[in-house]
mmCIF file of C-alpha atoms in Angstrom:
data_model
loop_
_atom_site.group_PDB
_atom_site.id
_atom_site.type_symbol
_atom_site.label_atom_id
_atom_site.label_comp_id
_atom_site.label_asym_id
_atom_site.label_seq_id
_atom_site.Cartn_x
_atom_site.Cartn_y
_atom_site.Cartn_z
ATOM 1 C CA UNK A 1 7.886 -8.247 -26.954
ATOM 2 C CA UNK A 2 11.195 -6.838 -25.429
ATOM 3 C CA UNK A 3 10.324 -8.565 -21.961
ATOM 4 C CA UNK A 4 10.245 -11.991 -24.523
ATOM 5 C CA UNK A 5 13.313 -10.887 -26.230
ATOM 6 C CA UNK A 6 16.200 -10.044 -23.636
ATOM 7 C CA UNK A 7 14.383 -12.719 -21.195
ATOM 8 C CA UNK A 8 17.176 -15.475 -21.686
ATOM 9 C CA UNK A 9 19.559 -13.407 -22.111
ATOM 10 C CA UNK A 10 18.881 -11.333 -18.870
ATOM 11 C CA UNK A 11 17.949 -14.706 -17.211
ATOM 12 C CA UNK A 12 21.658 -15.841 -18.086
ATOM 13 C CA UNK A 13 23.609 -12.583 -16.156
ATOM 14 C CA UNK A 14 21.410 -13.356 -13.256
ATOM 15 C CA UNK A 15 22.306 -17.064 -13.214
ATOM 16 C CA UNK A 16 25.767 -15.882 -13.590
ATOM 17 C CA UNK A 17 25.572 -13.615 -10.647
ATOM 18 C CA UNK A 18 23.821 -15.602 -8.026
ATOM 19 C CA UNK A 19 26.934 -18.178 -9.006
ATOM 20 C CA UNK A 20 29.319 -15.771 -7.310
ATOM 21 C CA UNK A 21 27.480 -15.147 -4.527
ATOM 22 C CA UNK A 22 28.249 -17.403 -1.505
ATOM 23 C CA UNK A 23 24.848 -17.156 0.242
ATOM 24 C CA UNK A 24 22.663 -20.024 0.281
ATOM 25 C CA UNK A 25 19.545 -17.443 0.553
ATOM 26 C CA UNK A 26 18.341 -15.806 -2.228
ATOM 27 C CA UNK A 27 15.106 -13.072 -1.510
ATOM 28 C CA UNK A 28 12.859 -12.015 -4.383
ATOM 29 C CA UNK A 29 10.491 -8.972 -3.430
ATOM 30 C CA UNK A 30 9.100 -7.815 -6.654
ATOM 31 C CA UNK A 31 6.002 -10.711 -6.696
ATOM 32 C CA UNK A 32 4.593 -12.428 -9.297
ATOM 33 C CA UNK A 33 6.280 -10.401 -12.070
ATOM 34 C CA UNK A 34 10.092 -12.034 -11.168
ATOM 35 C CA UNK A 35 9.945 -15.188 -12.875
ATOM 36 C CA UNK A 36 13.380 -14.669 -14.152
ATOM 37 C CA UNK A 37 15.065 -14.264 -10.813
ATOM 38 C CA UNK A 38 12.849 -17.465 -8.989
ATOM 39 C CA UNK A 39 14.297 -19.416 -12.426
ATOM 40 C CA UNK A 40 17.802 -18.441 -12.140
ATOM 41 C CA UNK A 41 17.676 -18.961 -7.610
ATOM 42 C CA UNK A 42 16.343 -22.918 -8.452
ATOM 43 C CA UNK A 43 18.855 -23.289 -11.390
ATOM 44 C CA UNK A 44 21.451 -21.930 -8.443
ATOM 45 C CA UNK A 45 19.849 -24.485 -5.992
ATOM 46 C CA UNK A 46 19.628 -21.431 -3.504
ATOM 47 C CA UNK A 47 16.860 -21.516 -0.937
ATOM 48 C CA UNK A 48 13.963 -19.186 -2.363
ATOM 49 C CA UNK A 49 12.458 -16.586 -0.144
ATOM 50 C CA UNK A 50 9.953 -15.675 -2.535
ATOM 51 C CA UNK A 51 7.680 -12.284 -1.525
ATOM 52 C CA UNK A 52 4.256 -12.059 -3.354
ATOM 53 C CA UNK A 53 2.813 -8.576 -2.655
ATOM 54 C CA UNK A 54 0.248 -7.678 -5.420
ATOM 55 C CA UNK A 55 -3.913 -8.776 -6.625
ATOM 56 C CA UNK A 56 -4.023 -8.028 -9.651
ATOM 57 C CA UNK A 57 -1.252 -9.632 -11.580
ATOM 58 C CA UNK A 58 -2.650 -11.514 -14.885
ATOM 59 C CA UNK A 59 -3.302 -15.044 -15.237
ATOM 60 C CA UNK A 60 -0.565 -16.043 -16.605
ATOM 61 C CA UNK A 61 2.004 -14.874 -14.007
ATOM 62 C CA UNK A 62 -0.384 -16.642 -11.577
ATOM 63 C CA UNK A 63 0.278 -19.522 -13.567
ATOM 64 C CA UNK A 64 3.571 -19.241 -13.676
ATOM 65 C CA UNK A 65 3.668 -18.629 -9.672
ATOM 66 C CA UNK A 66 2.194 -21.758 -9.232
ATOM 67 C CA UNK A 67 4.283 -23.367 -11.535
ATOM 68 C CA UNK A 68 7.489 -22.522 -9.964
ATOM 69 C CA UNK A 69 5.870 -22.143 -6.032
ATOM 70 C CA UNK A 70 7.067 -25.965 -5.803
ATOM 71 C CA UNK A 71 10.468 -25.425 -5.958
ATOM 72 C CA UNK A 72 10.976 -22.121 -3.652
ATOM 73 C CA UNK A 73 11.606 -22.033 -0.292
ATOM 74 C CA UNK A 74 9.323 -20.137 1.213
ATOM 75 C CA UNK A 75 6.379 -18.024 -0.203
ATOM 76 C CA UNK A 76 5.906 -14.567 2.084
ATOM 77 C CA UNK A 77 2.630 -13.223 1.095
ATOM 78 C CA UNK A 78 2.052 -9.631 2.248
ATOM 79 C CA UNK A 79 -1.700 -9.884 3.091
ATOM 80 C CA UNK A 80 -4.372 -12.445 3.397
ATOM 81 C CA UNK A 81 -5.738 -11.267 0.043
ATOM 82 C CA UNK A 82 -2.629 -11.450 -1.623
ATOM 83 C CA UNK A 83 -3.005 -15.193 -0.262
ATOM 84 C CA UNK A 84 -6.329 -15.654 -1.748
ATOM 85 C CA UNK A 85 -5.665 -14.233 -4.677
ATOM 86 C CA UNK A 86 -3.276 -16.590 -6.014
ATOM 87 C CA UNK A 87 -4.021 -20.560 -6.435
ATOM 88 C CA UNK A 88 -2.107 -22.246 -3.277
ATOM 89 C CA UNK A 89 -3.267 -25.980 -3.308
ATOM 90 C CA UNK A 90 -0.105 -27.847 -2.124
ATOM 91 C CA UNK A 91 1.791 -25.260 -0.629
ATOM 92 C CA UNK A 92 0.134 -24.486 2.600
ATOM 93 C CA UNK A 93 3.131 -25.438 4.810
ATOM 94 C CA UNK A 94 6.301 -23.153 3.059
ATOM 95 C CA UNK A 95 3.419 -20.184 2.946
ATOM 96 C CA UNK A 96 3.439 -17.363 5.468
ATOM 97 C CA UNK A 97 1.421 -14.399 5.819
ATOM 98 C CA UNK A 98 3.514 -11.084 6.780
ATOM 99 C CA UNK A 99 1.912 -7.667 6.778
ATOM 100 C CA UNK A 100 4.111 -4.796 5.188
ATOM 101 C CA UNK A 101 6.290 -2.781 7.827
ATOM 102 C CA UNK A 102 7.153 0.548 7.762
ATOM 103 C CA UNK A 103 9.989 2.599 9.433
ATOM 104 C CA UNK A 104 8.939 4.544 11.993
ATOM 105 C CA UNK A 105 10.960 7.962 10.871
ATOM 106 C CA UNK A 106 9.583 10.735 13.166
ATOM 107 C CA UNK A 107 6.808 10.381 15.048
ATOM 108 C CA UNK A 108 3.535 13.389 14.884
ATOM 109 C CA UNK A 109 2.453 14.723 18.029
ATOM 110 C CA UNK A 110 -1.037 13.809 19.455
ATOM 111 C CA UNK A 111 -3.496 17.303 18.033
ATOM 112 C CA UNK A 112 -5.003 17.690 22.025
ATOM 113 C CA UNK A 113 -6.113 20.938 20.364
ATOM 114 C CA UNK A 114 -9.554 21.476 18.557
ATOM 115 C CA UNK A 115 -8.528 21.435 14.818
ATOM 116 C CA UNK A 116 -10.265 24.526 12.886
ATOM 117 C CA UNK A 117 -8.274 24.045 9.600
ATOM 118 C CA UNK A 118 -8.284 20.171 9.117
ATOM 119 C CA UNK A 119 -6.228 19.365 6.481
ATOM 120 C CA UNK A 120 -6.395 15.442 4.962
ATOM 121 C CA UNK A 121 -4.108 13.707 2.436
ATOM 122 C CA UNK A 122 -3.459 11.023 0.273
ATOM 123 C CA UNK A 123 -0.440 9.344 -1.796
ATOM 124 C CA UNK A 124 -0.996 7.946 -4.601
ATOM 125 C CA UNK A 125 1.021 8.162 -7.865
ATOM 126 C CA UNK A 126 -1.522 8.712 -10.598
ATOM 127 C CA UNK A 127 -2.823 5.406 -11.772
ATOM 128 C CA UNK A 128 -6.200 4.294 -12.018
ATOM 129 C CA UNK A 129 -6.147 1.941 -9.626
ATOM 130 C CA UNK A 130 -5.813 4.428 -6.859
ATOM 131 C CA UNK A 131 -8.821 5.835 -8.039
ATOM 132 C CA UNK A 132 -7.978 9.646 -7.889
ATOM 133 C CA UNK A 133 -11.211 10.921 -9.796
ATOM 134 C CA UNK A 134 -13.063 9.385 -6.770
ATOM 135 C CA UNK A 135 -10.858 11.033 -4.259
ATOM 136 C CA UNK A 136 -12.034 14.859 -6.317
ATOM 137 C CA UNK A 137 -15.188 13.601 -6.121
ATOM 138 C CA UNK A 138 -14.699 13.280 -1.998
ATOM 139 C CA UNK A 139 -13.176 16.980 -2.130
ATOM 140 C CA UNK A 140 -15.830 18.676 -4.411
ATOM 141 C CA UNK A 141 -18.247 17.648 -1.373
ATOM 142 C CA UNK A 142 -15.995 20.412 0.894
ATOM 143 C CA UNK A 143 -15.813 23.148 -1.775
ATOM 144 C CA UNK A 144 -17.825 25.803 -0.491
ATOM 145 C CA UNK A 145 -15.961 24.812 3.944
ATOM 146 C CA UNK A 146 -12.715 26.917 4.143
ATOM 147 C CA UNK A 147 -12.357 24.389 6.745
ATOM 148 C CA UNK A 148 -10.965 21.950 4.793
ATOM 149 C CA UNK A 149 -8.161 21.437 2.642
ATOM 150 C CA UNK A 150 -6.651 18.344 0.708
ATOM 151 C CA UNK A 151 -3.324 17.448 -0.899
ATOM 152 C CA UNK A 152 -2.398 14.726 -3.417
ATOM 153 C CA UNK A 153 1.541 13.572 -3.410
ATOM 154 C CA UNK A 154 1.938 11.408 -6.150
ATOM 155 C CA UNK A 155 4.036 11.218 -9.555
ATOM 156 C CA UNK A 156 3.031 11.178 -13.346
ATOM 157 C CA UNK A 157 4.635 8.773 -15.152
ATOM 158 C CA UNK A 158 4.777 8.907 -19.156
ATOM 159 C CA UNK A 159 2.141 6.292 -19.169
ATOM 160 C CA UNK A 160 -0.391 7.708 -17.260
ATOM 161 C CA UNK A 161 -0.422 10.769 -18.883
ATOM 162 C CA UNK A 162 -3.767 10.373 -20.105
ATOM 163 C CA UNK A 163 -5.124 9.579 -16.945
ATOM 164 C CA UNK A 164 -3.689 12.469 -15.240
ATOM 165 C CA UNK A 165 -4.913 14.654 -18.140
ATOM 166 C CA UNK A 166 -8.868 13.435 -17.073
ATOM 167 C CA UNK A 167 -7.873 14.008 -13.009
ATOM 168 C CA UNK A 168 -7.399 17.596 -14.197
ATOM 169 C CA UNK A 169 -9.858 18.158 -16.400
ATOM 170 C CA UNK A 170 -11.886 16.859 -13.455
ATOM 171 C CA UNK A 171 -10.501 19.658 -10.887
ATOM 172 C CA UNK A 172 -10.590 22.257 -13.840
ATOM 173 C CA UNK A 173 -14.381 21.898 -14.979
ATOM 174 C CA UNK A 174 -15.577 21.454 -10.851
ATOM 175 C CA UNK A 175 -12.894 24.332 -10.421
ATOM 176 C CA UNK A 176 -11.732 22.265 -7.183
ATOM 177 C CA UNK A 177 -9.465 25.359 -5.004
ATOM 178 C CA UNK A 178 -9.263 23.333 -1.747
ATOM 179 C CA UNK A 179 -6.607 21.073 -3.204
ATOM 180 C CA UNK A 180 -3.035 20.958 -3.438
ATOM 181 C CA UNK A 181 -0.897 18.555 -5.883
ATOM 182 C CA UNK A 182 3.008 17.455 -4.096
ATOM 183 C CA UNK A 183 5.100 15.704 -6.171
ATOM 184 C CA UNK A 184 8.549 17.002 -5.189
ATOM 185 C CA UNK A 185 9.068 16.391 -0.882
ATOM 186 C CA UNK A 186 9.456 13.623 1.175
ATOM 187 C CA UNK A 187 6.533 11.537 3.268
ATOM 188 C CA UNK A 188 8.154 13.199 6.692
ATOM 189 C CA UNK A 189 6.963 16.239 5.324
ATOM 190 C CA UNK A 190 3.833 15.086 3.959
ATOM 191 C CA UNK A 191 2.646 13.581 7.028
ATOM 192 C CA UNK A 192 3.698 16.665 9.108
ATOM 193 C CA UNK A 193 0.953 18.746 7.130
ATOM 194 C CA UNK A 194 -1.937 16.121 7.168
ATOM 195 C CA UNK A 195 -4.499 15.368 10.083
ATOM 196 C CA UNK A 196 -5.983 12.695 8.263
ATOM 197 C CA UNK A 197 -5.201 9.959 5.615
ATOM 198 C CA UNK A 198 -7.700 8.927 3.033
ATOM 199 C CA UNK A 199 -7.243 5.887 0.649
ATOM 200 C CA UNK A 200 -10.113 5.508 -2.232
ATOM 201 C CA UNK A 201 -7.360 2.689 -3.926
ATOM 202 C CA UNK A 202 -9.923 0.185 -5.784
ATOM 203 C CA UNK A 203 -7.478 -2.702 -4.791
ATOM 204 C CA UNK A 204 -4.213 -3.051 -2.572
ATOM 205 C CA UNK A 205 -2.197 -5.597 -1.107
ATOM 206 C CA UNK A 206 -0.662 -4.412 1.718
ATOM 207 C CA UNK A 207 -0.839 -0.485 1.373
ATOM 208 C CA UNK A 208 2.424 0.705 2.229
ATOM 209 C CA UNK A 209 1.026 4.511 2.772
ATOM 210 C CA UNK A 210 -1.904 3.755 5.148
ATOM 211 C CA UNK A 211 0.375 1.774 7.765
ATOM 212 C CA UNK A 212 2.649 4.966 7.067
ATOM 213 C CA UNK A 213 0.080 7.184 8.168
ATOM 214 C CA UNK A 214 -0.815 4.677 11.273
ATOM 215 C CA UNK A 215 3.075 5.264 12.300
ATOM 216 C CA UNK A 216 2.511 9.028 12.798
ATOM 217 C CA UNK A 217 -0.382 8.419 14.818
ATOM 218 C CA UNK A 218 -2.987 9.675 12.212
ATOM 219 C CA UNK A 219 -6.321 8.310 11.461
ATOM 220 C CA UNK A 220 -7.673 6.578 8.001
ATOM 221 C CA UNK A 221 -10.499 6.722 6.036
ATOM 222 C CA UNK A 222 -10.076 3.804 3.585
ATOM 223 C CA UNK A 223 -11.773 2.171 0.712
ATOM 224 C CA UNK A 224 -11.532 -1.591 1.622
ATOM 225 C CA UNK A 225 -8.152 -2.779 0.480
ATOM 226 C CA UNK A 226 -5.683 -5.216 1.643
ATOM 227 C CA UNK A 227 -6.397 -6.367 5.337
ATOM 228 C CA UNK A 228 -7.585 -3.385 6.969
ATOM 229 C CA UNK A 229 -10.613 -3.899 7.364
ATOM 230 C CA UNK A 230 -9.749 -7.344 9.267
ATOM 231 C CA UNK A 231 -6.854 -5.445 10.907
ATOM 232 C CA UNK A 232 -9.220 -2.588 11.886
ATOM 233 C CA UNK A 233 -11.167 -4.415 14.142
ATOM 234 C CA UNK A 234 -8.670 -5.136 16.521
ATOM 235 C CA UNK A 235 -7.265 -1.672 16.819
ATOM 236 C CA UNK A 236 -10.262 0.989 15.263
ATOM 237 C CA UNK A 237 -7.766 3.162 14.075
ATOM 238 C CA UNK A 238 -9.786 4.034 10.473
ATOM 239 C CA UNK A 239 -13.186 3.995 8.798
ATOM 240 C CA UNK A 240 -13.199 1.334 6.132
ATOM 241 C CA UNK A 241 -15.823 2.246 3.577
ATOM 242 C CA UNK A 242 -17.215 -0.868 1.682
ATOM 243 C CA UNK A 243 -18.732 1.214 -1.363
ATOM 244 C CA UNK A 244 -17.483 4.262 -3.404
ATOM 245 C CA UNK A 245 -19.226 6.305 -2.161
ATOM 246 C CA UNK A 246 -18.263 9.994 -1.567
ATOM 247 C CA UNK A 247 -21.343 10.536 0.792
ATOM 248 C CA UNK A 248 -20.295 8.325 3.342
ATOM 249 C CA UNK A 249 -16.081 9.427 3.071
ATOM 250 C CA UNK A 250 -17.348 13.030 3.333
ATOM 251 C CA UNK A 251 -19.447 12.101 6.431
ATOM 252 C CA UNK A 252 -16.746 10.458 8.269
ATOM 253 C CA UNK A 253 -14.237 13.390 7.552
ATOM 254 C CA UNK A 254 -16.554 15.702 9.245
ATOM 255 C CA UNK A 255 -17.489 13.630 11.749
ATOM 256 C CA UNK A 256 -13.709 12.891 12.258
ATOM 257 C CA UNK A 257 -13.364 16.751 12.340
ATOM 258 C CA UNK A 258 -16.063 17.811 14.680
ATOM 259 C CA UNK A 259 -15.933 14.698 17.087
ATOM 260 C CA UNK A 260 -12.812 15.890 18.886
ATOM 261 C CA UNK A 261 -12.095 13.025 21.286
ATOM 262 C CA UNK A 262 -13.274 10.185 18.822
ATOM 263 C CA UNK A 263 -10.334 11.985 16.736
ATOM 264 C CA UNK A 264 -8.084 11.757 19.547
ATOM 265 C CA UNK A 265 -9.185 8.141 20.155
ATOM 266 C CA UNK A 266 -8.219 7.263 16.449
ATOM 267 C CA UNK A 267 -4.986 8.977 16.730
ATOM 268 C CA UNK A 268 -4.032 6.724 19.881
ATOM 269 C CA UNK A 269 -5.277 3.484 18.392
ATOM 270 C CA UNK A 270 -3.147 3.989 15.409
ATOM 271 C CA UNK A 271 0.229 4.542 17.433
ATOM 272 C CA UNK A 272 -1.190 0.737 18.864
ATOM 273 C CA UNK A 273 -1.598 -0.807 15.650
ATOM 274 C CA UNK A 274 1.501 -0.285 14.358
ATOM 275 C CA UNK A 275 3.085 -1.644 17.376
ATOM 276 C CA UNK A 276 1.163 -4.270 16.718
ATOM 277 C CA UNK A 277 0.957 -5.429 12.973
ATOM 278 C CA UNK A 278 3.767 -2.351 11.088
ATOM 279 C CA UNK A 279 6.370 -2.312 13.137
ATOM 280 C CA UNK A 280 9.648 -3.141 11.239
ATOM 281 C CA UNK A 281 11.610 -4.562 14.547
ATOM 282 C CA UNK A 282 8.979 -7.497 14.711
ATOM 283 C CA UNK A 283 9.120 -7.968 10.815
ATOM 284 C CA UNK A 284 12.750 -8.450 10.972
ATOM 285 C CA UNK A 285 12.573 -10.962 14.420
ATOM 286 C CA UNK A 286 9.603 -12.769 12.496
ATOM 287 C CA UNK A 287 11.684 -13.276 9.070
ATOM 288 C CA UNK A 288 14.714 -14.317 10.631
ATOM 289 C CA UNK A 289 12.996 -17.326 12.478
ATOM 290 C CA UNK A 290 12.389 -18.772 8.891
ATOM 291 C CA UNK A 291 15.919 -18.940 8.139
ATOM 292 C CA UNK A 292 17.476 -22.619 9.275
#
């Protein structure tokens, strides 16, 4: 009701704004969900750069997407299934398809070593969607292996309160040890502790925190979101899972962590793919040829 109330009225300062600016460009990241700002760039006539990045908006922000898709620029869609997701029937030539880049902000050093405490991680603020009472699941299978040990970075916002209330209810009635919550450093740090990534997400666009991990050179074990599993099979730098299944993640963990030079392998193939597909140098070349 708010969004509905202050929507003309924030719709206005934005017209007003993009009035003063001199740049014929305008660039809307937030999706779907930033009607206002695609209303006020057309009312502007400024040429619409207009990023979709989510697949699970509702239907009537899809509508509304394909409502105002006509009159954009260009549509930047950061995965294939971001692409499928939302209804593109006369669009096809303004519509490009540009995985998320990261920064490449320190680099982790190749483990040549045999790894006797293997530590694995995951980011994920605590939401449903990312699925966190499947990742305890995954760690209750290690309970009993010293060998292992897991940490969680991720935030608790007000309205997930509930939801992080039933994650620990979860570790307190398994009484899960092997696990450690972050919510107060920085992914340089993160990454520096972890020797593999896990993602149990039960949908994703482009996930901004696996092609992080793939830019420190460290494996994935993902559940099968955004394009990785299409991406995967030109570098094999993770093990998409197709089920939730907590058998098969624990499996490949252990195998991950016993299999030294498969390990190593994975490690190298990551540094490739984000050469390939994450690296923000060849974003930035790729979005400027769009501009006239």
């Amino acid at each position: 009701m708010l969004y509905i109330n202050t929507f003309f009225e924030e719709l206005l300062l934005l017209i007003n704004f993009l009035k003063k600016n001199k740049s014929k460009y305008l660039y809307i990241p937030g999706g779907s969900s930033s009607v206002k700002s695609v209303i006020a760039g057309i009312i502007t006539r400024k040429k619409i750069f207009w990023h979709i990045h989510d697949v699970h908006s509702n239907i009537m922000l899809r509508l509304s997407y394909f409502i105002f898709s006509f009159f954009v620029y260009k549509i930047i869609f950061a995965s294939k299934k971001s692409y499928e997701f939302y209804p593109n029937f006369f669009n096809k030539k303004k519509i490009r398809i540009f995985q998320s880049a990261v920064f490449k902000d320190g680099q982790n050093k190749l483990k040549k070593k045999k790894l006797y405490q293997f530590n694995v991680g995951m980011i994920a603020n605590f939401n449903p969607i990312k699925n966190i009472e499947f990742f305890l699941r995954i760690i209750k299978k290690f309970k009993y292996d010293n060998n292992f040990y897991f940490y969680l970075y991720g935030q608790v916002w007000h309205t997930q309160k509930s939801y992080f209330n039933l994650c620990n209810k979860i570790i307190l009635n398994n009484k899960i040890k092997n696990l450690k919550i972050l919510s107060k450093i920085n992914n340089n740090f993160f990454f520096k502790k972890i020797d593999l990534y896990i993602c149990t997400s039960k949908s994703e666009s482009s996930p901004l925190s696996i092609w992080e991990a793939v830019s420190k050179n460290i494996p994935v074990i993902s559940t099968n979101v955004g394009d990785i599993e299409q991406l995967n099979k030109k570098k094999k730098f993770a093990y998409v899972i197709n089920s939730e299944n907590e058998n098969l993640f624990y499996k490949k963990i252990k195998k991950l962590c016993l299999d030294h030079k498969t390990y190593i392998k994975m490690c190298e193939n990551s540094a490739l793919a984000y050469k390939k597909f994450f690296d923000i140098e060849t974003y930035a070349k790729r979005f400027i040829k769009l501009l006239d």
